[in-house]
GROMACS .gro file of C-alpha atoms in nm:
model
  367
    1MET     CA    1  -2.135  -2.365   0.131
    2ALA     CA    2  -1.903  -2.304  -0.153
    3THR     CA    3  -1.671  -2.091  -0.106
    4MET     CA    4  -1.516  -1.810  -0.319
    5GLU     CA    5  -1.210  -1.782  -0.400
    6LEU     CA    6  -1.010  -1.354  -0.436
    7SER     CA    7  -0.800  -1.305  -0.760
    8SER     CA    8  -0.421  -1.176  -0.594
    9ASP     CA    9  -0.442  -0.817  -0.679
   10LEU     CA   10  -0.765  -0.808  -0.443
   11VAL     CA   11  -0.597  -0.955  -0.159
   12GLU     CA   12  -0.271  -0.728  -0.240
   13GLU     CA   13  -0.563  -0.407  -0.244
   14ILE     CA   14  -0.697  -0.506   0.077
   15LEU     CA   15  -0.382  -0.661   0.322
   16SER     CA   16  -0.240  -0.339   0.141
   17ARG     CA   17  -0.495  -0.096   0.374
   18VAL     CA   18  -0.459  -0.302   0.732
   19PRO     CA   19  -0.239  -0.125   0.979
   20ALA     CA   20   0.156  -0.310   0.969
   21ARG     CA   21   0.061  -0.404   1.334
   22SER     CA   22  -0.187  -0.660   1.239
   23LEU     CA   23   0.007  -0.756   0.917
   24VAL     CA   24   0.284  -0.860   1.068
   25ARG     CA   25   0.117  -1.146   1.242
   26LEU     CA   26  -0.091  -1.214   0.923
   27LYS     CA   27   0.257  -1.335   0.752
   28SER     CA   28   0.270  -1.603   0.966
   29THR     CA   29  -0.138  -1.691   0.790
   30CYS     CA   30   0.056  -1.860   0.420
   31LYS     CA   31   0.316  -1.801   0.238
   32GLN     CA   32   0.243  -1.654  -0.054
   33TRP     CA   33   0.112  -1.382   0.204
   34LYS     CA   34   0.423  -1.394   0.429
   35THR     CA   35   0.624  -1.298   0.020
   36LEU     CA   36   0.375  -1.016  -0.076
   37ILE     CA   37   0.410  -0.847   0.238
   38LEU     CA   38   0.750  -0.876   0.240
   39GLU     CA   39   0.817  -0.754  -0.106
   40PRO     CA   40   0.937  -0.402  -0.100
   41ARG     CA   41   0.662  -0.311  -0.392
   42PHE     CA   42   0.372  -0.398  -0.136
   43VAL     CA   43   0.566  -0.198   0.126
   44ASN     CA   44   0.583   0.171  -0.084
   45LYS     CA   45   0.187   0.033  -0.154
   46HIS     CA   46   0.094  -0.036   0.202
   47LEU     CA   47   0.268   0.288   0.301
   48SER     CA   48   0.115   0.553   0.111
   49HIS     CA   49  -0.243   0.413   0.269
   50MET     CA   50  -0.111   0.430   0.580
   51ARG     CA   51   0.010   0.782   0.557
   52CYS     CA   52  -0.331   0.894   0.385
   53ARG     CA   53  -0.523   0.779   0.682
   54GLU     CA   54  -0.593   0.974   1.060
   55GLN     CA   55  -0.276   0.892   1.261
   56GLN     CA   56  -0.226   0.776   1.565
   57PHE     CA   57  -0.047   1.111   1.703
   58THR     CA   58   0.353   0.996   1.927
   59VAL     CA   59   0.464   1.120   2.205
   60PHE     CA   60   0.850   0.972   2.319
   61ASN     CA   61   0.972   0.998   2.645
   62ASN     CA   62   1.256   0.868   2.796
   63GLU     CA   63   1.277   0.650   3.038
   64HIS     CA   64   1.503   0.591   3.278
   65ILE     CA   65   1.521   0.234   3.393
   66VAL     CA   66   1.900   0.082   3.407
   67SER     CA   67   1.957  -0.288   3.390
   68PRO     CA   68   2.203  -0.560   3.247
   69LEU     CA   69   1.979  -0.618   3.000
   70PHE     CA   70   1.804  -0.336   2.876
   71GLY     CA   71   1.953  -0.045   2.983
   72SER     CA   72   1.794   0.282   2.940
   73THR     CA   73   1.455   0.258   2.728
   74VAL     CA   74   1.173   0.496   2.517
   75SER     CA   75   0.823   0.464   2.549
   76TYR     CA   76   0.622   0.637   2.309
   77VAL     CA   77   0.318   0.688   2.419
   78GLY     CA   78   0.038   0.673   2.146
   79ILE     CA   79  -0.292   0.828   2.120
   80ASP     CA   80  -0.577   0.784   1.904
   81PHE     CA   81  -0.833   1.001   1.855
   82ASN     CA   82  -1.162   0.778   1.797
   83LYS     CA   83  -1.031   0.661   2.174
   84PRO     CA   84  -0.869   0.930   2.401
   85GLU     CA   85  -1.070   0.805   2.677
   86LYS     CA   86  -0.765   0.498   2.642
   87CYS     CA   87  -0.502   0.703   2.561
   88GLY     CA   88  -0.120   0.647   2.751
   89MET     CA   89  -0.022   0.314   2.655
   90LYS     CA   90   0.368   0.249   2.677
   91LEU     CA   91   0.469   0.035   2.450
   92PRO     CA   92   0.885   0.041   2.588
   93PHE     CA   93   1.244  -0.007   2.322
   94PRO     CA   94   1.516  -0.085   2.446
   95ILE     CA   95   1.792   0.118   2.205
   96ALA     CA   96   2.111   0.253   2.454
   97PHE     CA   97   2.283   0.157   2.765
   98SER     CA   98   2.290   0.513   2.800
   99PRO     CA   99   1.930   0.713   2.748
  100ALA     CA  100   1.859   0.922   2.390
  101ASN     CA  101   1.904   1.306   2.336
  102ASN     CA  102   1.633   1.336   2.041
  103ILE     CA  103   1.433   1.117   1.797
  104SER     CA  104   1.364   1.225   1.430
  105HIS     CA  105   1.106   1.046   1.172
  106CYS     CA  106   1.036   0.863   0.900
  107ASP     CA  107   0.798   0.659   0.734
  108GLY     CA  108   0.841   0.433   1.041
  109LEU     CA  109   1.197   0.443   1.096
  110LEU     CA  110   1.323   0.617   1.431
  111LEU     CA  111   1.643   0.766   1.432
  112TYR     CA  112   1.786   0.803   1.773
  113VAL     CA  113   2.053   1.033   1.928
  114THR     CA  114   2.280   0.916   2.229
  115LYS     CA  115   2.547   1.069   2.374
  116SER     CA  116   2.777   0.899   2.084
  117MET     CA  117   2.643   0.710   1.892
  118LEU     CA  118   2.289   0.741   1.583
  119LEU     CA  119   2.027   0.461   1.606
  120VAL     CA  120   1.775   0.357   1.277
  121ALA     CA  121   1.546   0.136   1.473
  122ASN     CA  122   1.208   0.029   1.356
  123PRO     CA  123   1.056  -0.082   1.705
  124LEU     CA  124   0.760  -0.246   1.481
  125LEU     CA  125   0.979  -0.583   1.334
  126ASN     CA  126   1.234  -0.527   1.575
  127GLN     CA  127   1.526  -0.426   1.388
  128LYS     CA  128   1.811  -0.169   1.387
  129ARG     CA  129   2.096  -0.049   1.314
  130TRP     CA  130   2.389   0.175   1.531
  131ILE     CA  131   2.612   0.427   1.275
  132LYS     CA  132   2.944   0.576   1.409
  133CYS     CA  133   2.955   0.931   1.390
  134SER     CA  134   3.220   1.093   1.235
  135GLN     CA  135   3.428   1.325   1.447
  136GLY     CA  136   3.347   1.681   1.605
  137PHE     CA  137   3.036   1.472   1.726
  138ASP     CA  138   2.842   1.732   1.962
  139HIS     CA  139   2.454   1.577   2.025
  140SER     CA  140   2.394   1.855   2.283
  141MET     CA  141   2.451   2.152   1.972
  142ASP     CA  142   2.425   1.916   1.654
  143ALA     CA  143   2.025   1.869   1.492
  144TYR     CA  144   1.942   1.583   1.283
  145GLY     CA  145   1.704   1.510   1.026
  146LEU     CA  146   1.628   1.165   0.839
  147GLY     CA  147   1.497   1.149   0.502
  148TYR     CA  148   1.568   0.942   0.138
  149ILE     CA  149   1.583   0.994  -0.219
  150PHE     CA  150   1.332   0.813  -0.454
  151ASN     CA  151   1.461   0.670  -0.719
  152GLN     CA  152   1.239   0.617  -1.064
  153SER     CA  153   1.385   0.376  -1.237
  154PRO     CA  154   1.446   0.145  -0.938
  155GLY     CA  155   1.188   0.196  -0.755
  156SER     CA  156   1.430   0.201  -0.439
  157TYR     CA  157   1.488   0.453  -0.194
  158ASP     CA  158   1.816   0.581  -0.103
  159TYR     CA  159   1.824   0.686   0.230
  160LYS     CA  160   2.051   0.919   0.403
  161VAL     CA  161   2.078   1.112   0.765
  162VAL     CA  162   2.161   1.539   0.815
  163ARG     CA  163   2.331   1.726   1.033
  164PHE     CA  164   2.492   2.052   1.080
  165ARG     CA  165   2.568   2.250   1.403
  166CYS     CA  166   2.407   2.495   1.544
  167GLY     CA  167   2.441   2.792   1.718
  168ILE     CA  168   2.530   3.156   1.699
  169ARG     CA  169   2.830   3.139   1.738
  170ASP     CA  170   2.919   2.778   1.565
  171SER     CA  171   2.975   2.825   1.178
  172SER     CA  172   2.722   2.567   1.026
  173ARG     CA  173   2.862   2.281   0.934
  174VAL     CA  174   2.665   1.998   0.743
  175GLU     CA  175   2.718   1.676   0.651
  176VAL     CA  176   2.514   1.408   0.514
  177TYR     CA  177   2.519   0.959   0.564
  178THR     CA  178   2.444   0.731   0.298
  179PHE     CA  179   2.334   0.374   0.428
  180LYS     CA  180   2.465   0.211   0.149
  181SER     CA  181   2.799   0.337   0.151
  182ASP     CA  182   2.817   0.360   0.537
  183SER     CA  183   3.037   0.676   0.503
  184TRP     CA  184   3.017   1.041   0.621
  185LYS     CA  185   3.053   1.380   0.375
  186VAL     CA  186   3.124   1.739   0.464
  187VAL     CA  187   2.817   1.978   0.249
  188VAL     CA  188   2.911   2.249   0.136
  189ASP     CA  189   2.610   2.509   0.136
  190LYS     CA  190   2.692   2.930   0.159
  191ASN     CA  191   2.336   2.989   0.146
  192PHE     CA  192   2.290   2.864   0.545
  193ASP     CA  193   2.354   3.050   0.795
  194GLY     CA  194   2.173   2.835   1.038
  195PHE     CA  195   1.949   2.818   1.331
  196ASP     CA  196   2.040   3.048   1.703
  197GLY     CA  197   2.016   2.709   1.944
  198LEU     CA  198   1.847   2.390   1.805
  199PRO     CA  199   1.550   2.371   1.628
  200LEU     CA  200   1.219   2.363   1.823
  201SER     CA  201   1.058   2.134   1.580
  202SER     CA  202   1.104   1.880   1.328
  203VAL     CA  203   0.882   1.712   1.090
  204CYS     CA  204   0.967   1.468   0.738
  205LEU     CA  205   0.776   1.473   0.452
  206ARG     CA  206   0.784   1.220   0.165
  207GLY     CA  207   1.166   1.178   0.241
  208THR     CA  208   1.211   1.517   0.285
  209PRO     CA  209   1.326   1.654   0.686
  210TYR     CA  210   1.216   2.021   0.769
  211TRP     CA  211   1.305   2.258   1.104
  212LEU     CA  212   1.178   2.476   1.251
  213GLY     CA  213   1.357   2.778   1.461
  214TYR     CA  214   1.516   3.125   1.529
  215ASN     CA  215   1.785   3.293   1.281
  216LYS     CA  216   2.191   3.373   1.380
  217SER     CA  217   2.079   3.766   1.330
  218GLY     CA  218   2.005   3.770   1.681
  219ASN     CA  219   1.615   3.965   1.654
  220GLN     CA  220   1.393   3.631   1.717
  221LEU     CA  221   1.309   3.634   1.379
  222MET     CA  222   1.181   3.237   1.278
  223SER     CA  223   1.226   3.059   0.983
  224ILE     CA  224   1.153   2.750   0.867
  225GLN     CA  225   1.451   2.488   0.642
  226SER     CA  226   1.417   2.221   0.474
  227PHE     CA  227   1.680   1.998   0.287
  228ASP     CA  228   1.670   1.901  -0.044
  229PHE     CA  229   1.941   1.512  -0.053
  230SER     CA  230   1.908   1.524  -0.426
  231LYS     CA  231   2.086   1.888  -0.373
  232GLU     CA  232   2.274   1.898  -0.053
  233ARG     CA  233   2.160   2.196   0.005
  234PHE     CA  234   1.911   2.387   0.254
  235GLU     CA  235   1.608   2.587   0.103
  236PRO     CA  236   1.440   2.811   0.329
  237LEU     CA  237   1.003   2.870   0.316
  238VAL     CA  238   0.831   3.143   0.293
  239LEU     CA  239   0.620   3.158   0.607
  240PRO     CA  240   0.265   3.225   0.663
  241PRO     CA  241   0.163   3.620   0.542
  242PRO     CA  242   0.162   3.877   0.859
  243SER     CA  243  -0.200   3.947   0.855
  244ILE     CA  244  -0.295   3.861   1.169
  245GLY     CA  245  -0.098   4.170   1.354
  246SER     CA  246   0.282   4.230   1.382
  247ARG     CA  247   0.570   3.951   1.328
  248ASN     CA  248   0.641   4.044   1.610
  249LEU     CA  249   0.370   3.946   1.825
  250VAL     CA  250   0.332   3.624   1.631
  251LYS     CA  251   0.472   3.313   1.773
  252TYR     CA  252   0.502   3.018   1.533
  253ILE     CA  253   0.479   2.714   1.733
  254SER     CA  254   0.529   2.416   1.602
  255LEU     CA  255   0.545   2.237   1.197
  256GLY     CA  256   0.339   1.892   1.187
  257ILE     CA  257   0.183   1.692   0.851
  258PHE     CA  258  -0.206   1.719   0.720
  259ARG     CA  259  -0.302   1.450   0.575
  260GLY     CA  260  -0.017   1.240   0.551
  261ASP     CA  261   0.079   1.494   0.257
  262LYS     CA  262   0.124   1.883   0.332
  263LEU     CA  263   0.295   2.059   0.566
  264SER     CA  264   0.118   2.235   0.864
  265LEU     CA  265   0.240   2.546   1.079
  266LEU     CA  266   0.077   2.583   1.394
  267LEU     CA  267   0.145   2.948   1.528
  268GLU     CA  268   0.009   3.191   1.780
  269CYS     CA  269  -0.127   3.524   1.864
  270HIS     CA  270  -0.028   3.723   2.118
  271GLU     CA  271  -0.284   4.062   2.025
  272THR     CA  272  -0.569   3.825   1.948
  273SER     CA  273  -0.427   3.495   2.210
  274LYS     CA  274  -0.578   3.307   1.936
  275LEU     CA  275  -0.371   3.006   1.784
  276HIS     CA  276  -0.381   2.955   1.389
  277LEU     CA  277  -0.343   2.641   1.213
  278TRP     CA  278  -0.244   2.724   0.889
  279VAL     CA  279  -0.145   2.437   0.562
  280MET     CA  280   0.134   2.428   0.264
  281LYS     CA  281  -0.058   2.400  -0.085
  282LYS     CA  282   0.116   2.417  -0.354
  283GLN     CA  283   0.349   2.618  -0.185
  284HIS     CA  284   0.128   2.854  -0.075
  285TRP     CA  285   0.032   2.888   0.282
  286SER     CA  286  -0.318   2.884   0.356
  287LYS     CA  287  -0.521   2.928   0.710
  288LEU     CA  288  -0.736   2.592   0.744
  289MET     CA  289  -0.897   2.678   1.130
  290THR     CA  290  -0.807   2.938   1.418
  291VAL     CA  291  -0.901   2.882   1.789
  292ASP     CA  292  -0.894   3.054   2.117
  293VAL     CA  293  -0.610   2.991   2.358
  294PRO     CA  294  -0.700   2.764   2.608
  295GLN     CA  295  -0.798   2.914   2.917
  296TYR     CA  296  -0.562   2.674   3.172
  297PRO     CA  297  -0.254   2.753   3.308
  298ILE     CA  298   0.033   2.665   3.072
  299TYR     CA  299   0.395   2.664   3.080
  300GLY     CA  300   0.657   2.545   2.850
  301LYS     CA  301   0.624   2.389   2.443
  302TYR     CA  302   0.344   2.242   2.301
  303PHE     CA  303   0.238   2.140   1.968
  304SER     CA  304  -0.057   2.028   1.759
  305SER     CA  305  -0.280   1.801   1.588
  306PHE     CA  306  -0.603   1.838   1.387
  307ILE     CA  307  -0.855   1.552   1.381
  308GLU     CA  308  -1.034   1.480   1.071
  309ARG     CA  309  -1.280   1.314   1.117
  310ASN     CA  310  -1.380   1.593   1.332
  311GLY     CA  311  -1.218   1.906   1.225
  312ARG     CA  312  -1.114   1.982   1.572
  313LEU     CA  313  -0.766   2.047   1.685
  314ALA     CA  314  -0.548   1.896   1.915
  315LEU     CA  315  -0.352   2.024   2.234
  316PHE     CA  316  -0.014   1.843   2.358
  317ILE     CA  317   0.117   2.066   2.631
  318GLU     CA  318   0.470   1.952   2.760
  319SER     CA  319   0.684   2.081   3.072
  320GLY     CA  320   0.761   1.761   3.291
  321ASN     CA  321   0.420   1.624   3.199
  322ILE     CA  322   0.178   1.594   2.893
  323SER     CA  323  -0.154   1.702   2.887
  324ILE     CA  324  -0.403   1.710   2.609
  325TYR     CA  325  -0.698   1.962   2.489
  326ILE     CA  326  -0.909   1.931   2.287
  327GLY     CA  327  -1.140   2.173   2.082
  328GLY     CA  328  -1.257   2.378   1.786
  329GLU     CA  329  -1.382   2.708   1.645
  330ASN     CA  330  -1.554   2.855   1.804
  331GLN     CA  331  -1.520   2.596   2.071
  332ASP     CA  332  -1.429   2.582   2.428
  333PHE     CA  333  -1.082   2.342   2.474
  334GLU     CA  334  -1.163   2.042   2.668
  335LYS     CA  335  -0.920   1.868   2.875
  336ILE     CA  336  -0.875   1.494   2.754
  337GLU     CA  337  -0.565   1.356   3.010
  338TYR     CA  338  -0.290   1.455   3.231
  339PHE     CA  339   0.008   1.175   3.201
  340THR     CA  340   0.230   1.176   3.501
  341GLY     CA  341   0.601   0.969   3.542
  342LEU     CA  342   0.740   1.017   3.192
  343GLY     CA  343   1.141   1.077   3.155
  344ARG     CA  344   1.178   1.468   2.927
  345THR     CA  345   0.998   1.448   2.618
  346LEU     CA  346   1.236   1.388   2.289
  347SER     CA  347   0.994   1.396   2.056
  348ASP     CA  348   0.722   1.404   1.944
  349CYS     CA  349   0.481   1.345   1.548
  350SER     CA  350   0.181   1.137   1.377
  351TYR     CA  351   0.412   0.810   1.365
  352ILE     CA  352   0.275   0.569   1.078
  353GLN     CA  353   0.441   0.252   1.190
  354SER     CA  354   0.565   0.081   0.878
  355LEU     CA  355   0.658  -0.277   0.733
  356LEU     CA  356   1.036  -0.057   0.607
  357GLN     CA  357   1.322  -0.249   0.649
  358VAL     CA  358   1.607  -0.037   0.826
  359PRO     CA  359   1.838  -0.024   0.539
  360GLY     CA  360   2.114  -0.282   0.606
  361PHE     CA  361   1.927  -0.440   0.781
  362SER     CA  362   2.003  -0.789   0.746
  363ARG     CA  363   1.667  -1.009   0.682
  364SER     CA  364   1.832  -1.323   0.777
  365GLU     CA  365   1.864  -1.153   1.141
  366GLU     CA  366   1.447  -1.115   1.209
  367GLU     CA  367   1.310  -1.235   1.437
   0.00000   0.00000   0.00000
């Protein structure tokens, strides 16, 4: 029987919609596919398709394992809403001989903060790069963001890290690390006053990091700040209008990413016992859905993810362990799973596995 040969353009279009984990295995299929999959233009095209898909929600935890070979590891627990009964798969990735203190995420790259250094890694490709910190480094007081500047002309990404000091008694020192030059520089932003303590939530949207935290004014007011790497300055975002009651009765809980390209914000109204999910559309907030607070004893912090296929909201409550609740408007929440035996939660995000090379990583070192 005669076989039909597909055009190279069609092959590229098909492969650009295949999950990254499968593409890593497909590289060994033939030389042409390997060349295509490693091409930066294809990597960016694949990533743009993956952003818009319903992503696997991931919670990162410390695994306090000490051994001569691996030291401590970070496990990430993937939660696939298409198969919620199978959530809880642990995929350890050894990072250092000391536990991570925090994790940031940007398009498949992870920024680990340890006691003495930073580590940027792509667990899928098993690539990592250590970053030395400048003087004054303090993981307990510094917040971080991983992002990039897109260079239109060559079509490349210039990855950077920003860090800033938090705490009401400390000055808001801001520094930016550039991967290409392997150096830090101090940035002066007189309009940025910083946060009172470390941010409560952070995300990265198309190369721009965002943080949610308490202002230094001491009146328990919160704000959202983003950092523009091209301008090297912070930019505040207006919070949703207080149309659901007094601002003092509203608790802003966590930031998120909606449909791969929009910022979302989960808040709770104490007056009505309702949770509200807002989405930023064209620089304006729009309320997407309102649900009742789950009728379960909830302590600690919790964060959310919107399930596209059925329009429901998934809540993750972290207080030593992780509880998962899924519900919708005019629906009771259903408790799906409960994890035990995990270390302290470091971060939560809609993690996208990608083919992005760690900046500065030599391809000859790849497995």
